[in-house]
Amino acid sequence: MASQPPTNVGSTDSAMIHVEFTDLAILQQQQQQQDQRKTGAHEDADDAAPSVEARDPIYFGYYALLTHQQNMLIDSVRTSTYQSAIMQNHHVFQDALVMDVGAGSGVLSYFSAYAGARHVYAVEASNMARRIRQLLARTDTHNTFLKDRVTVVQSKVEDIKEELPKVDVIISEPIGVLLFHERMLESFVYARDKYLKPGGTIFPSSGSIFLSPFTDAILYTETMTKVRFWESTNFYGIDFSPLFDEAKDEYFAMPVVGHFDPKSLMAAPAAPYAMDFTTITREELLDLVIPFEWTVSYTGLIHGIGGWFDLVFTPPPIGDELGSTVSMSTAPNAANTHWQQVRFLLTEPLAVNAGDVVRGWLRCRVNAMRSYMIAGELVVNETPISDPADAGVTEALALHVEERPKWLAERVGSRRRGRWMLHEQTYAYSYQPNAATDAAFKPEFACMYPPSN
């Protein structure tokens, strides 16, 4: 899915039409109510999970537009990877019943039919379903291979009223920023549990999240420049300075989406956080804890955490046919995709020396904005690390900045904490790879200093 819909746009993008600024106090109140209902990380998770229904009109309105579908279709990495996964495993699709969850433009349904599927159920909740029907209505003269091969089901997969058969294959593109933004993975898993035959194929079959520390003094300075407006003591006669702390908290809670320079990474990414879509449960998707550990390569300042993901398509064996594994990456050194990467800025950079070990975690909990509230902690070397399951830390980070306990705000030289709202994304499009400048790059240009030996 697209990095959708943007709520704060840092750069002009003609495709980004729906702009909504969310009242943070309301969101924080919702999050606190959710936390009060939860007595543990996963206990009664289905009952405690905030509903996405209030967000659905905006969400499905966004995906009903051809302009946004085009943004995804012309992502050649995304589209060609799905096509390769289907066509290289055509034996999986041959004479199969297929369900396409969140079909959008219908392109995955069309690929499936082309690969020999007996019939495809294209499940699409938005009015893009009408566009699929419009295309299918012309199969006498256009795309004749689709004639009588695709049935459009205009519904969320959770709300389907008609009786549908169990299927051999479920295919979907339920992916958002950092893999899980938009909460479509829950629908993907629901479809798997209700409609997939035993031993059936689910595409994609797995995904992995990668985290790495980055340094970017320019991005940090640009963010602080926006914050410092709220230090104004005489703006047309008004003193806005009482709002400075809240403004800083708000700006730094906005994840920065955009391609970034892989040379800004201070360490190799931590071991991937793997999601096996064949086995993961909906309950597990509601509350994710992603641990990380890095050995820092350079002396310098960590300004935040960079994240991206990989997708893998591995079919189960069918008889003697093992099938082909197809994968794609959204890493900063891979080909660009519309998902880009994401960065979580720290309000205060963390100073490290080459060879230091940085440990930490991100705890990601669903919210009503079809996204996640994220709390995190980084510590250096032997500094004790908090337990991410300890509600005292994660709930305190979710509080309004003026309500947080003093111990949370106390400065510890070798520890940093942060919280971010994955739905309140801002955008940075300034980085463009350049072979000439990349070849001439030295770490000290980015204030990264390798060990003397």
CSV table of C-alpha atoms in Angstrom, one decimal:
chain,number,residue,atom,x,y,z
A,1,MET,CA,0.0,0.0,0.0
A,2,ALA,CA,1.1,3.6,-0.4
A,3,SER,CA,2.6,5.6,2.5
A,4,GLN,CA,-0.9,6.7,3.1
A,5,PRO,CA,-2.6,9.1,3.7
A,6,PRO,CA,-0.1,11.8,4.8
A,7,THR,CA,-1.1,13.9,7.7
A,8,ASN,CA,1.8,16.3,7.5
A,9,VAL,CA,3.6,17.0,4.3
A,10,GLY,CA,7.1,18.4,4.4
A,11,SER,CA,7.4,18.6,0.6
A,12,THR,CA,4.9,19.2,-2.1
A,13,ASP,CA,3.5,16.1,-3.7
A,14,SER,CA,0.6,16.4,-6.1
A,15,ALA,CA,-0.6,12.9,-5.2
A,16,MET,CA,-0.9,13.8,-1.6
A,17,ILE,CA,-4.4,15.3,-1.4
A,18,HIS,CA,-6.0,14.3,1.9
A,19,VAL,CA,-4.2,16.3,4.6
A,20,GLU,CA,-5.4,15.9,8.2
A,21,PHE,CA,-3.9,17.3,11.3
A,22,THR,CA,-4.8,15.3,14.3
A,23,ASP,CA,-5.5,16.7,17.8
A,24,LEU,CA,-2.7,15.1,19.8
A,25,ALA,CA,-4.5,15.4,23.1
A,26,ILE,CA,-7.4,13.4,21.8
A,27,LEU,CA,-5.1,10.7,20.5
A,28,GLN,CA,-3.2,10.5,23.7
A,29,GLN,CA,-6.5,10.3,25.6
A,30,GLN,CA,-7.5,7.4,23.3
A,31,GLN,CA,-4.2,5.7,23.9
A,32,GLN,CA,-4.4,6.1,27.7
A,33,GLN,CA,-7.9,4.6,27.6
A,34,GLN,CA,-6.6,1.7,25.6
A,35,ASP,CA,-3.8,1.2,28.1
A,36,GLN,CA,-6.2,1.2,31.0
A,37,ARG,CA,-8.1,-1.6,29.4
A,38,LYS,CA,-5.0,-3.7,28.9
A,39,THR,CA,-3.5,-5.5,31.9
A,40,GLY,CA,-0.7,-7.1,29.9
A,41,ALA,CA,1.1,-6.9,26.5
A,42,HIS,CA,-1.3,-9.3,24.8
A,43,GLU,CA,-4.1,-10.0,27.3
A,44,ASP,CA,-7.6,-9.6,25.8
A,45,ALA,CA,-5.9,-7.9,22.9
A,46,ASP,CA,-8.9,-8.2,20.5
A,47,ASP,CA,-11.2,-6.4,23.0
A,48,ALA,CA,-8.6,-3.8,23.8
A,49,ALA,CA,-7.5,-2.9,20.3
A,50,PRO,CA,-8.8,0.5,19.1
A,51,SER,CA,-11.2,0.3,16.2
A,52,VAL,CA,-10.1,1.6,12.8
A,53,GLU,CA,-13.7,2.2,11.6
A,54,ALA,CA,-13.7,6.0,12.2
A,55,ARG,CA,-10.7,6.3,10.0
A,56,ASP,CA,-12.1,4.1,7.2
A,57,PRO,CA,-13.9,6.8,5.2
A,58,ILE,CA,-10.6,8.7,4.8
A,59,TYR,CA,-8.6,5.6,4.2
A,60,PHE,CA,-10.8,4.1,1.6
A,61,GLY,CA,-11.5,7.5,0.0
A,62,TYR,CA,-7.7,7.8,-0.6
A,63,TYR,CA,-7.4,4.4,-2.3
A,64,ALA,CA,-10.5,5.0,-4.4
A,65,LEU,CA,-8.5,7.5,-6.5
A,66,LEU,CA,-6.7,6.4,-9.7
A,67,THR,CA,-3.9,8.9,-8.9
A,68,HIS,CA,-3.0,7.0,-5.8
A,69,GLN,CA,-3.3,3.7,-7.4
A,70,GLN,CA,-0.9,4.9,-10.1
A,71,ASN,CA,1.6,5.9,-7.5
A,72,MET,CA,1.8,2.3,-6.4
A,73,LEU,CA,1.5,0.8,-9.9
A,74,ILE,CA,4.5,2.7,-11.2
A,75,ASP,CA,6.7,1.6,-8.3
A,76,SER,CA,8.6,-0.8,-10.6
A,77,VAL,CA,10.2,-2.6,-7.6
A,78,ARG,CA,6.8,-3.4,-6.0
A,79,THR,CA,5.0,-4.3,-9.2
A,80,SER,CA,7.7,-6.4,-10.8
A,81,THR,CA,8.4,-8.2,-7.6
A,82,TYR,CA,4.8,-9.3,-7.3
A,83,GLN,CA,4.6,-10.2,-11.0
A,84,SER,CA,7.9,-12.3,-10.6
A,85,ALA,CA,6.6,-14.0,-7.5
A,86,ILE,CA,3.4,-15.0,-9.3
A,87,MET,CA,4.9,-16.0,-12.7
A,88,GLN,CA,7.9,-17.8,-11.4
A,89,ASN,CA,5.5,-19.9,-9.3
A,90,HIS,CA,2.8,-20.3,-11.9
A,91,HIS,CA,2.3,-23.9,-10.9
A,92,VAL,CA,0.9,-22.6,-7.6
A,93,PHE,CA,-1.6,-20.5,-9.4
A,94,GLN,CA,-2.5,-23.0,-12.2
A,95,ASP,CA,-6.2,-23.9,-11.9
A,96,ALA,CA,-6.2,-22.4,-8.4
A,97,LEU,CA,-8.8,-20.4,-6.5
A,98,VAL,CA,-7.2,-17.2,-5.5
A,99,MET,CA,-8.3,-14.4,-3.2
A,100,ASP,CA,-6.7,-10.9,-3.6
A,101,VAL,CA,-7.2,-9.0,-0.3
A,102,GLY,CA,-7.3,-5.2,-0.7
A,103,ALA,CA,-7.2,-5.6,-4.5
A,104,GLY,CA,-6.9,-1.9,-5.3
A,105,SER,CA,-6.5,-1.5,-9.0
A,106,GLY,CA,-6.8,-5.3,-9.4
A,107,VAL,CA,-3.3,-5.8,-10.8
A,108,LEU,CA,-2.5,-8.8,-8.6
A,109,SER,CA,-5.8,-10.4,-9.6
A,110,TYR,CA,-4.9,-9.9,-13.2
A,111,PHE,CA,-1.4,-11.3,-12.7
A,112,SER,CA,-3.0,-14.3,-11.0
A,113,ALA,CA,-5.4,-14.9,-13.8
A,114,TYR,CA,-2.6,-14.6,-16.4
A,115,ALA,CA,-0.7,-17.3,-14.4
A,116,GLY,CA,-3.6,-19.7,-14.9
A,117,ALA,CA,-5.8,-19.2,-11.8
A,118,ARG,CA,-9.2,-20.9,-12.3
A,119,HIS,CA,-10.9,-18.0,-10.6
A,120,VAL,CA,-9.9,-14.9,-8.5
A,121,TYR,CA,-12.0,-13.1,-5.9
A,122,ALA,CA,-10.8,-9.5,-5.8
A,123,VAL,CA,-11.8,-8.1,-2.4
A,124,GLU,CA,-11.7,-4.3,-2.4
A,125,ALA,CA,-13.6,-2.1,0.1
A,126,SER,CA,-13.1,1.2,-1.7
A,127,ASN,CA,-14.9,2.5,-4.7
A,128,MET,CA,-11.8,1.3,-6.7
A,129,ALA,CA,-13.9,-1.9,-6.9
A,130,ARG,CA,-16.1,0.0,-9.5
A,131,ARG,CA,-13.0,0.6,-11.6
A,132,ILE,CA,-12.1,-3.1,-11.5
A,133,ARG,CA,-15.7,-3.9,-12.7
A,134,GLN,CA,-15.3,-1.3,-15.4
A,135,LEU,CA,-12.2,-3.0,-16.7
A,136,LEU,CA,-13.7,-6.4,-16.5
A,137,ALA,CA,-16.8,-5.3,-18.4
A,138,ARG,CA,-14.6,-4.8,-21.5
A,139,THR,CA,-13.0,-8.2,-21.6
A,140,ASP,CA,-14.7,-9.0,-24.9
A,141,THR,CA,-12.2,-6.8,-26.6
A,142,HIS,CA,-9.7,-5.8,-23.9
A,143,ASN,CA,-7.7,-8.2,-21.6
A,144,THR,CA,-9.6,-11.1,-22.9
A,145,PHE,CA,-7.7,-13.5,-20.7
A,146,LEU,CA,-9.7,-12.1,-17.7
A,147,LYS,CA,-13.1,-12.9,-19.1
A,148,ASP,CA,-15.3,-14.7,-16.5
A,149,ARG,CA,-12.1,-15.2,-14.4
A,150,VAL,CA,-12.4,-12.5,-11.7
A,151,THR,CA,-15.3,-11.8,-9.3
A,152,VAL,CA,-15.2,-8.4,-7.5
A,153,VAL,CA,-16.3,-8.4,-3.8
A,154,GLN,CA,-16.7,-4.8,-2.6
A,155,SER,CA,-16.2,-5.2,1.1
A,156,LYS,CA,-13.6,-5.3,3.8
A,157,VAL,CA,-12.5,-8.9,4.0
A,158,GLU,CA,-13.8,-8.9,7.6
A,159,ASP,CA,-17.3,-7.9,6.5
A,160,ILE,CA,-17.9,-10.1,3.5
A,161,LYS,CA,-21.6,-11.2,3.6
A,162,GLU,CA,-21.7,-13.6,0.6
A,163,GLU,CA,-20.5,-17.2,1.0
A,164,LEU,CA,-17.1,-17.6,-0.6
A,165,PRO,CA,-15.2,-20.9,-1.0
A,166,LYS,CA,-11.9,-21.7,0.6
A,167,VAL,CA,-9.1,-20.7,-1.7
A,168,ASP,CA,-5.7,-22.2,-2.7
A,169,VAL,CA,-3.9,-18.9,-2.7
A,170,ILE,CA,-4.2,-15.6,-0.8
A,171,ILE,CA,-2.3,-12.7,-2.3
A,172,SER,CA,-2.2,-9.2,-1.0
A,173,GLU,CA,-0.2,-6.1,-0.8
A,174,PRO,CA,-1.0,-5.1,2.8
A,175,ILE,CA,2.2,-3.2,3.5
A,176,GLY,CA,2.7,0.3,4.8
A,177,VAL,CA,5.7,2.3,6.1
A,178,LEU,CA,7.9,0.1,8.3
A,179,LEU,CA,5.9,-2.9,7.1
A,180,PHE,CA,3.0,-2.5,9.5
A,181,HIS,CA,1.6,1.0,9.1
A,182,GLU,CA,-2.0,1.1,8.0
A,183,ARG,CA,-2.9,-2.1,9.9
A,184,MET,CA,-3.8,-4.0,6.8
A,185,LEU,CA,-1.7,-7.0,8.0
A,186,GLU,CA,-4.5,-7.7,10.4
A,187,SER,CA,-6.9,-8.1,7.4
A,188,PHE,CA,-4.4,-10.3,5.6
A,189,VAL,CA,-4.1,-12.6,8.6
A,190,TYR,CA,-7.9,-12.6,9.0
A,191,ALA,CA,-8.3,-13.7,5.4
A,192,ARG,CA,-5.7,-16.4,5.9
A,193,ASP,CA,-7.5,-17.8,8.9
A,194,LYS,CA,-10.9,-17.8,7.4
A,195,TYR,CA,-10.4,-18.5,3.7
A,196,LEU,CA,-7.2,-20.3,3.0
A,197,LYS,CA,-7.3,-24.1,2.5
A,198,PRO,CA,-4.9,-26.2,4.7
A,199,GLY,CA,-1.5,-26.2,3.0
A,200,GLY,CA,-2.4,-23.2,0.8
A,201,THR,CA,-0.1,-20.4,-0.3
A,202,ILE,CA,0.0,-16.9,1.1
A,203,PHE,CA,1.9,-14.2,-0.7
A,204,PRO,CA,3.9,-12.5,0.6
A,205,SER,CA,4.9,-15.3,3.0
A,206,SER,CA,7.1,-13.2,5.4
A,207,GLY,CA,8.6,-9.8,6.0
A,208,SER,CA,11.5,-8.5,8.1
A,209,ILE,CA,12.1,-5.1,9.7
A,210,PHE,CA,15.6,-3.6,10.0
A,211,LEU,CA,16.7,-0.9,12.3
A,212,SER,CA,20.0,1.1,12.4
A,213,PRO,CA,21.2,4.3,14.1
A,214,PHE,CA,21.8,7.3,11.8
A,215,THR,CA,23.5,10.6,12.1
A,216,ASP,CA,22.0,13.7,10.2
A,217,ALA,CA,22.8,17.1,11.7
A,218,ILE,CA,21.0,18.8,8.9
A,219,LEU,CA,17.7,17.0,9.5
A,220,TYR,CA,18.0,17.6,13.2
A,221,THR,CA,18.8,21.3,12.7
A,222,GLU,CA,15.9,21.7,10.3
A,223,THR,CA,13.5,20.1,12.8
A,224,MET,CA,14.8,22.3,15.7
A,225,THR,CA,14.4,25.4,13.5
A,226,LYS,CA,10.7,24.6,13.1
A,227,VAL,CA,10.5,24.1,16.9
A,228,ARG,CA,12.2,27.4,17.7
A,229,PHE,CA,9.4,29.4,16.2
A,230,TRP,CA,7.5,28.6,19.4
A,231,GLU,CA,10.2,30.4,21.4
A,232,SER,CA,8.8,33.6,20.0
A,233,THR,CA,8.1,36.1,22.8
A,234,ASN,CA,6.7,38.9,20.7
A,235,PHE,CA,4.9,37.4,17.7
A,236,TYR,CA,2.6,40.3,16.7
A,237,GLY,CA,2.5,41.0,20.4
A,238,ILE,CA,1.9,37.4,21.5
A,239,ASP,CA,4.3,35.3,23.7
A,240,PHE,CA,4.2,31.8,22.4
A,241,SER,CA,7.1,30.5,24.5
A,242,PRO,CA,4.9,28.6,26.9
A,243,LEU,CA,4.2,26.2,24.1
A,244,PHE,CA,7.8,25.5,23.2
A,245,ASP,CA,8.1,22.2,25.1
A,246,GLU,CA,4.9,20.8,23.6
A,247,ALA,CA,6.0,21.9,20.1
A,248,LYS,CA,9.3,20.2,20.4
A,249,ASP,CA,7.6,17.0,21.6
A,250,GLU,CA,5.2,17.2,18.7
A,251,TYR,CA,7.8,17.7,16.0
A,252,PHE,CA,10.1,15.0,17.2
A,253,ALA,CA,7.1,12.6,17.5
A,254,MET,CA,6.7,12.8,13.7
A,255,PRO,CA,8.5,10.0,11.8
A,256,VAL,CA,10.4,11.3,8.8
A,257,VAL,CA,9.6,9.3,5.7
A,258,GLY,CA,11.9,9.6,2.7
A,259,HIS,CA,14.9,8.0,1.1
A,260,PHE,CA,18.1,8.7,3.1
A,261,ASP,CA,21.8,8.3,2.5
A,262,PRO,CA,23.0,4.8,3.6
A,263,LYS,CA,26.3,6.4,4.4
A,264,SER,CA,24.6,8.2,7.3
A,265,LEU,CA,24.2,4.9,9.2
A,266,MET,CA,26.4,4.6,12.2
A,267,ALA,CA,26.3,0.8,12.4
A,268,ALA,CA,25.2,-2.2,10.5
A,269,PRO,CA,21.5,-2.9,11.0
A,270,ALA,CA,20.4,-5.1,13.9
A,271,ALA,CA,19.3,-8.7,13.4
A,272,PRO,CA,16.0,-8.5,11.4
A,273,TYR,CA,12.7,-8.6,13.2
A,274,ALA,CA,10.9,-11.3,11.3
A,275,MET,CA,7.2,-11.7,10.7
A,276,ASP,CA,6.1,-15.0,9.3
A,277,PHE,CA,2.7,-14.3,7.7
A,278,THR,CA,1.9,-18.0,7.6
A,279,THR,CA,1.8,-18.2,11.4
A,280,ILE,CA,1.6,-14.7,13.0
A,281,THR,CA,-1.6,-14.0,14.8
A,282,ARG,CA,-3.8,-10.9,14.7
A,283,GLU,CA,-3.2,-10.5,18.5
A,284,GLU,CA,0.5,-10.4,18.0
A,285,LEU,CA,0.2,-7.6,15.5
A,286,LEU,CA,-1.5,-5.4,18.0
A,287,ASP,CA,1.5,-5.0,20.3
A,288,LEU,CA,5.0,-5.5,18.8
A,289,VAL,CA,8.3,-5.3,20.6
A,290,ILE,CA,11.3,-4.9,18.3
A,291,PRO,CA,14.7,-5.3,20.1
A,292,PHE,CA,17.9,-4.2,18.6
A,293,GLU,CA,21.7,-4.2,19.4
A,294,TRP,CA,24.3,-2.4,17.3
A,295,THR,CA,28.1,-2.2,17.5
A,296,VAL,CA,28.8,1.4,16.5
A,297,SER,CA,31.3,1.8,13.6
A,298,TYR,CA,32.1,5.5,14.1
A,299,THR,CA,32.5,8.1,16.9
A,300,GLY,CA,29.8,10.7,16.5
A,301,LEU,CA,26.2,11.6,17.3
A,302,ILE,CA,23.3,9.3,16.9
A,303,HIS,CA,20.4,11.5,15.9
A,304,GLY,CA,17.8,8.7,15.6
A,305,ILE,CA,16.8,5.3,14.4
A,306,GLY,CA,16.4,4.5,10.7
A,307,GLY,CA,14.0,1.7,9.6
A,308,TRP,CA,13.1,-0.3,6.5
A,309,PHE,CA,11.8,-3.8,5.6
A,310,ASP,CA,12.2,-6.7,3.2
A,311,LEU,CA,9.4,-8.9,1.8
A,312,VAL,CA,9.8,-12.6,0.8
A,313,PHE,CA,7.5,-14.8,-1.3
A,314,THR,CA,8.1,-18.5,-0.7
A,315,PRO,CA,5.4,-21.0,-1.7
A,316,PRO,CA,5.0,-24.2,0.2
A,317,PRO,CA,6.1,-27.3,-1.8
A,318,ILE,CA,3.4,-28.8,-4.1
A,319,GLY,CA,4.2,-32.4,-4.8
A,320,ASP,CA,7.8,-32.4,-6.1
A,321,GLU,CA,7.6,-28.7,-7.0
A,322,LEU,CA,9.5,-26.6,-4.5
A,323,GLY,CA,8.8,-23.3,-6.2
A,324,SER,CA,10.9,-20.2,-6.4
A,325,THR,CA,11.6,-17.7,-3.6
A,326,VAL,CA,11.3,-14.1,-4.7
A,327,SER,CA,12.3,-11.2,-2.4
A,328,MET,CA,12.5,-7.4,-2.4
A,329,SER,CA,14.1,-4.8,-0.2
A,330,THR,CA,13.3,-1.2,0.8
A,331,ALA,CA,16.8,-0.7,2.3
A,332,PRO,CA,18.5,2.7,1.7
A,333,ASN,CA,21.1,1.1,-0.5
A,334,ALA,CA,18.4,-0.7,-2.6
A,335,ALA,CA,16.4,0.6,-5.5
A,336,ASN,CA,13.9,3.3,-4.5
A,337,THR,CA,10.3,2.3,-3.7
A,338,HIS,CA,7.2,4.3,-2.9
A,339,TRP,CA,7.5,3.0,0.7
A,340,GLN,CA,10.9,4.7,1.0
A,341,GLN,CA,12.5,4.5,4.5
A,342,VAL,CA,11.5,6.0,7.9
A,343,ARG,CA,13.6,7.8,10.5
A,344,PHE,CA,12.7,8.4,14.2
A,345,LEU,CA,14.5,11.4,15.5
A,346,LEU,CA,15.7,11.7,19.1
A,347,THR,CA,15.0,15.0,20.9
A,348,GLU,CA,18.6,14.9,22.1
A,349,PRO,CA,21.3,13.2,20.1
A,350,LEU,CA,23.2,10.4,21.7
A,351,ALA,CA,27.0,10.6,21.7
A,352,VAL,CA,28.9,7.4,21.0
A,353,ASN,CA,32.4,6.2,20.4
A,354,ALA,CA,33.4,3.7,17.8
A,355,GLY,CA,33.1,0.2,19.2
A,356,ASP,CA,30.3,1.1,21.7
A,357,VAL,CA,27.4,-1.3,21.9
A,358,VAL,CA,24.0,0.3,21.8
A,359,ARG,CA,21.0,-1.8,22.8
A,360,GLY,CA,17.3,-0.9,22.9
A,361,TRP,CA,13.8,-1.6,21.8
A,362,LEU,CA,10.8,-0.1,20.0
A,363,ARG,CA,7.4,-1.0,21.4
A,364,CYS,CA,4.7,-0.5,18.7
A,365,ARG,CA,1.0,-0.5,19.7
A,366,VAL,CA,-2.0,-0.1,17.5
A,367,ASN,CA,-4.1,3.1,17.6
A,368,ALA,CA,-7.4,4.2,16.0
A,369,MET,CA,-5.6,6.0,13.2
A,370,ARG,CA,-4.8,2.7,11.3
A,371,SER,CA,-1.3,2.9,12.6
A,372,TYR,CA,0.9,2.6,15.7
A,373,MET,CA,2.1,4.6,18.7
A,374,ILE,CA,5.8,3.8,19.1
A,375,ALA,CA,7.8,4.1,22.3
A,376,GLY,CA,11.6,3.4,22.3
A,377,GLU,CA,14.8,3.4,24.3
A,378,LEU,CA,18.5,3.3,23.5
A,379,VAL,CA,21.3,2.7,26.0
A,380,VAL,CA,25.1,2.6,25.6
A,381,ASN,CA,27.3,-0.3,26.8
A,382,GLU,CA,26.5,-1.3,30.4
A,383,THR,CA,23.7,1.2,31.1
A,384,PRO,CA,20.7,-0.8,32.4
A,385,ILE,CA,17.9,-1.1,29.9
A,386,SER,CA,14.2,-0.8,30.7
A,387,ASP,CA,11.8,-3.7,30.2
A,388,PRO,CA,9.6,-2.8,27.2
A,389,ALA,CA,6.8,-4.8,28.7
A,390,ASP,CA,6.9,-2.4,31.7
A,391,ALA,CA,3.9,-0.3,31.3
A,392,GLY,CA,5.5,2.3,33.5
A,393,VAL,CA,7.9,3.4,30.7
A,394,THR,CA,5.7,3.0,27.6
A,395,GLU,CA,2.6,4.5,29.2
A,396,ALA,CA,4.6,7.4,30.6
A,397,LEU,CA,6.0,8.2,27.2
A,398,ALA,CA,2.4,8.3,25.8
A,399,LEU,CA,1.4,11.0,28.3
A,400,HIS,CA,1.2,14.7,27.4
A,401,VAL,CA,4.7,16.2,27.7
A,402,GLU,CA,3.7,18.3,30.8
A,403,GLU,CA,2.2,15.2,32.5
A,404,ARG,CA,5.2,12.9,32.2
A,405,PRO,CA,6.9,12.0,35.5
A,406,LYS,CA,10.2,13.7,36.3
A,407,TRP,CA,12.2,10.5,36.3
A,408,LEU,CA,11.3,10.0,32.6
A,409,ALA,CA,12.7,13.4,31.6
A,410,GLU,CA,15.8,13.2,33.7
A,411,ARG,CA,18.9,13.4,31.6
A,412,VAL,CA,21.0,10.2,31.6
A,413,GLY,CA,24.1,10.6,29.4
A,414,SER,CA,24.0,7.1,28.0
A,415,ARG,CA,20.3,6.6,27.6
A,416,ARG,CA,17.7,8.2,25.3
A,417,ARG,CA,14.0,7.6,25.2
A,418,GLY,CA,11.5,8.7,22.6
A,419,ARG,CA,7.9,8.2,21.4
A,420,TRP,CA,6.6,8.6,17.9
A,421,MET,CA,3.2,8.5,16.1
A,422,LEU,CA,3.6,6.5,12.9
A,423,HIS,CA,0.5,8.1,11.4
A,424,GLU,CA,1.8,11.6,11.8
A,425,GLN,CA,4.5,11.4,9.1
A,426,THR,CA,6.5,14.2,7.7
A,427,TYR,CA,8.5,13.9,4.6
A,428,ALA,CA,12.1,14.6,3.5
A,429,TYR,CA,12.8,14.2,-0.2
A,430,SER,CA,16.2,16.0,-0.4
A,431,TYR,CA,18.5,13.0,-0.8
A,432,GLN,CA,19.3,11.8,-4.3
A,433,PRO,CA,22.0,9.3,-4.9
A,434,ASN,CA,24.9,10.7,-6.9
A,435,ALA,CA,27.7,8.3,-8.1
A,436,ALA,CA,30.3,11.1,-8.3
A,437,THR,CA,29.7,12.6,-4.8
A,438,ASP,CA,29.2,9.1,-3.3
A,439,ALA,CA,32.6,8.0,-4.5
A,440,ALA,CA,34.2,11.1,-3.0
A,441,PHE,CA,32.4,10.8,0.3
A,442,LYS,CA,34.5,10.5,3.5
A,443,PRO,CA,32.9,9.7,6.9
A,444,GLU,CA,34.1,12.9,8.4
A,445,PHE,CA,32.0,14.9,5.9
A,446,ALA,CA,29.0,13.7,8.0
A,447,CYS,CA,30.8,14.2,11.4
A,448,MET,CA,31.4,10.4,11.6
A,449,TYR,CA,34.9,9.5,12.8
A,450,PRO,CA,36.3,6.0,12.3
A,451,PRO,CA,38.7,4.5,15.0
A,452,SER,CA,42.3,5.5,14.4
A,453,ASN,CA,43.4,1.9,13.9
